Amino acid sequence: MARRIAQIVHLKPSAVAAYKDCHANVWPEILQQIHDCNIRDYSIFFDNDKTLFATFKYIGNDFEADMLKMRANPKVQEWWMMTDGMQESPNPGSTGSMDQETSWWKPLEEVFYTV
C-alpha cells in the first residue's frame, strides 16, 4: 500500500520565475534519485501567492532509509541548495533541506481521501 504524503513550503516572490524554470528542466540525476527512493506520482503546485504544495506517493518499506539515501546524493544536495535559496520554510528553526532535525517542507495531515 502506498503512503500518501503532502507538504508545503513558501516561495520567495523574487524567485517565482526561476523556480518554475528549474522545475521545467529538472536534472536527470534528481529524477532518477526520486525514483530510486520509491517516490511516485510527485507533483508540486503553486498558489500564485507564496505557497508551494507538494504531494507524492511513497511505495517503499523504509521511508527514513530512503530519505537518508536521497540526502546522501551530492547532486540532490546541489539541487536542494539551489531551490532552498528560493524558498522560506514555514517551520521555525529549519535551516534547509539537509536539516535532519527540523523539516524544511511542512508535513500536512490528511483529513480526507477517496478513490
CSV table of C-alpha atoms in Angstrom, one decimal:
chain,number,residue,atom,x,y,z
A,1,MET,CA,0.0,0.0,0.0
A,2,ALA,CA,1.4,3.4,-1.0
A,3,ARG,CA,1.9,6.1,1.7
A,4,ARG,CA,0.5,9.4,0.6
A,5,ILE,CA,2.5,12.5,1.6
A,6,ALA,CA,1.6,16.2,1.3
A,7,GLN,CA,3.7,19.2,2.4
A,8,ILE,CA,4.1,22.9,1.9
A,9,VAL,CA,6.8,25.5,1.8
A,10,HIS,CA,6.8,29.2,0.9
A,11,LEU,CA,8.3,30.5,-2.3
A,12,LYS,CA,10.1,33.9,-2.2
A,13,PRO,CA,8.3,36.4,-4.5
A,14,SER,CA,11.5,37.2,-6.3
A,15,ALA,CA,12.1,33.5,-7.2
A,16,VAL,CA,8.9,32.5,-8.9
A,17,ALA,CA,10.2,32.6,-12.4
A,18,ALA,CA,13.5,30.9,-11.5
A,19,TYR,CA,11.7,28.2,-9.5
A,20,LYS,CA,9.3,27.4,-12.3
A,21,ASP,CA,12.1,27.3,-14.8
A,22,CYS,CA,14.3,24.9,-12.9
A,23,HIS,CA,11.3,22.6,-12.3
A,24,ALA,CA,10.5,22.7,-16.0
A,25,ASN,CA,14.1,21.4,-16.5
A,26,VAL,CA,14.7,19.1,-13.6
A,27,TRP,CA,18.2,17.4,-13.7
A,28,PRO,CA,18.0,13.8,-14.8
A,29,GLU,CA,20.0,12.7,-11.7
A,30,ILE,CA,17.3,14.2,-9.5
A,31,LEU,CA,14.5,12.4,-11.3
A,32,GLN,CA,16.4,9.1,-11.0
A,33,GLN,CA,17.1,9.6,-7.3
A,34,ILE,CA,13.4,10.3,-6.7
A,35,HIS,CA,12.5,7.1,-8.5
A,36,ASP,CA,15.3,5.1,-6.7
A,37,CYS,CA,13.9,6.3,-3.3
A,38,ASN,CA,10.5,4.8,-4.1
A,39,ILE,CA,8.7,8.1,-4.7
A,40,ARG,CA,6.0,8.1,-7.4
A,41,ASP,CA,3.3,10.5,-8.6
A,42,TYR,CA,5.2,13.5,-7.3
A,43,SER,CA,3.6,16.9,-8.0
A,44,ILE,CA,4.3,20.5,-6.8
A,45,PHE,CA,1.6,23.1,-7.1
A,46,PHE,CA,1.9,26.9,-6.6
A,47,ASP,CA,-1.0,29.0,-5.3
A,48,ASN,CA,0.3,32.2,-7.1
A,49,ASP,CA,0.7,33.9,-3.8
A,50,LYS,CA,3.6,32.2,-1.9
A,51,THR,CA,2.7,28.6,-1.0
A,52,LEU,CA,4.1,25.6,-2.8
A,53,PHE,CA,2.1,22.4,-2.2
A,54,ALA,CA,3.7,19.1,-2.9
A,55,THR,CA,2.2,15.6,-2.9
A,56,PHE,CA,3.6,12.2,-3.7
A,57,LYS,CA,3.2,8.5,-3.0
A,58,TYR,CA,5.9,6.5,-1.2
A,59,ILE,CA,5.8,2.9,-2.3
A,60,GLY,CA,8.9,1.6,-0.3
A,61,ASN,CA,9.2,-0.1,3.0
A,62,ASP,CA,11.6,2.2,4.9
A,63,PHE,CA,10.9,5.9,4.3
A,64,GLU,CA,13.6,7.1,6.7
A,65,ALA,CA,16.3,5.0,5.0
A,66,ASP,CA,15.2,6.1,1.5
A,67,MET,CA,15.3,9.8,2.6
A,68,LEU,CA,18.8,9.2,4.0
A,69,LYS,CA,19.8,7.8,0.6
A,70,MET,CA,18.3,10.8,-1.1
A,71,ARG,CA,20.1,13.2,1.3
A,72,ALA,CA,23.4,11.5,0.7
A,73,ASN,CA,23.4,12.1,-3.1
A,74,PRO,CA,25.7,15.1,-3.9
A,75,LYS,CA,23.6,16.1,-6.9
A,76,VAL,CA,20.5,16.2,-4.7
A,77,GLN,CA,22.4,18.3,-2.2
A,78,GLU,CA,23.3,20.7,-5.0
A,79,TRP,CA,19.7,20.8,-6.2
A,80,TRP,CA,18.4,21.5,-2.7
A,81,MET,CA,21.0,24.3,-2.1
A,82,MET,CA,19.7,25.9,-5.3
A,83,THR,CA,15.9,25.5,-4.5
A,84,ASP,CA,16.2,26.2,-0.8
A,85,GLY,CA,17.5,29.7,-1.7
A,86,MET,CA,14.3,30.3,-3.5
A,87,GLN,CA,12.1,29.2,-0.6
A,88,GLU,CA,11.2,30.1,3.0
A,89,SER,CA,10.3,27.3,5.4
A,90,PRO,CA,7.1,27.6,7.4
A,91,ASN,CA,8.8,25.6,10.2
A,92,PRO,CA,10.5,27.7,12.8
A,93,GLY,CA,14.2,26.8,13.2
A,94,SER,CA,14.6,24.9,10.0
A,95,THR,CA,17.8,25.7,8.2
A,96,GLY,CA,17.3,23.9,4.9
A,97,SER,CA,16.5,20.6,3.2
A,98,MET,CA,19.7,19.0,4.7
A,99,ASP,CA,18.5,19.8,8.2
A,100,GLN,CA,17.7,16.4,9.8
A,101,GLU,CA,16.3,18.0,13.0
A,102,THR,CA,13.5,20.2,11.5
A,103,SER,CA,11.8,19.6,8.3
A,104,TRP,CA,12.2,22.3,5.6
A,105,TRP,CA,8.8,21.4,4.0
A,106,LYS,CA,6.0,21.4,6.5
A,107,PRO,CA,4.2,18.0,6.5
A,108,LEU,CA,0.4,18.1,6.2
A,109,GLU,CA,-2.1,15.9,7.9
A,110,GLU,CA,-4.5,14.1,5.5
A,111,VAL,CA,-8.1,14.6,6.7
A,112,PHE,CA,-10.0,13.1,3.8
A,113,TYR,CA,-9.3,10.7,0.9
A,114,THR,CA,-11.4,8.8,-1.5
A,115,VAL,CA,-10.6,6.7,-4.6
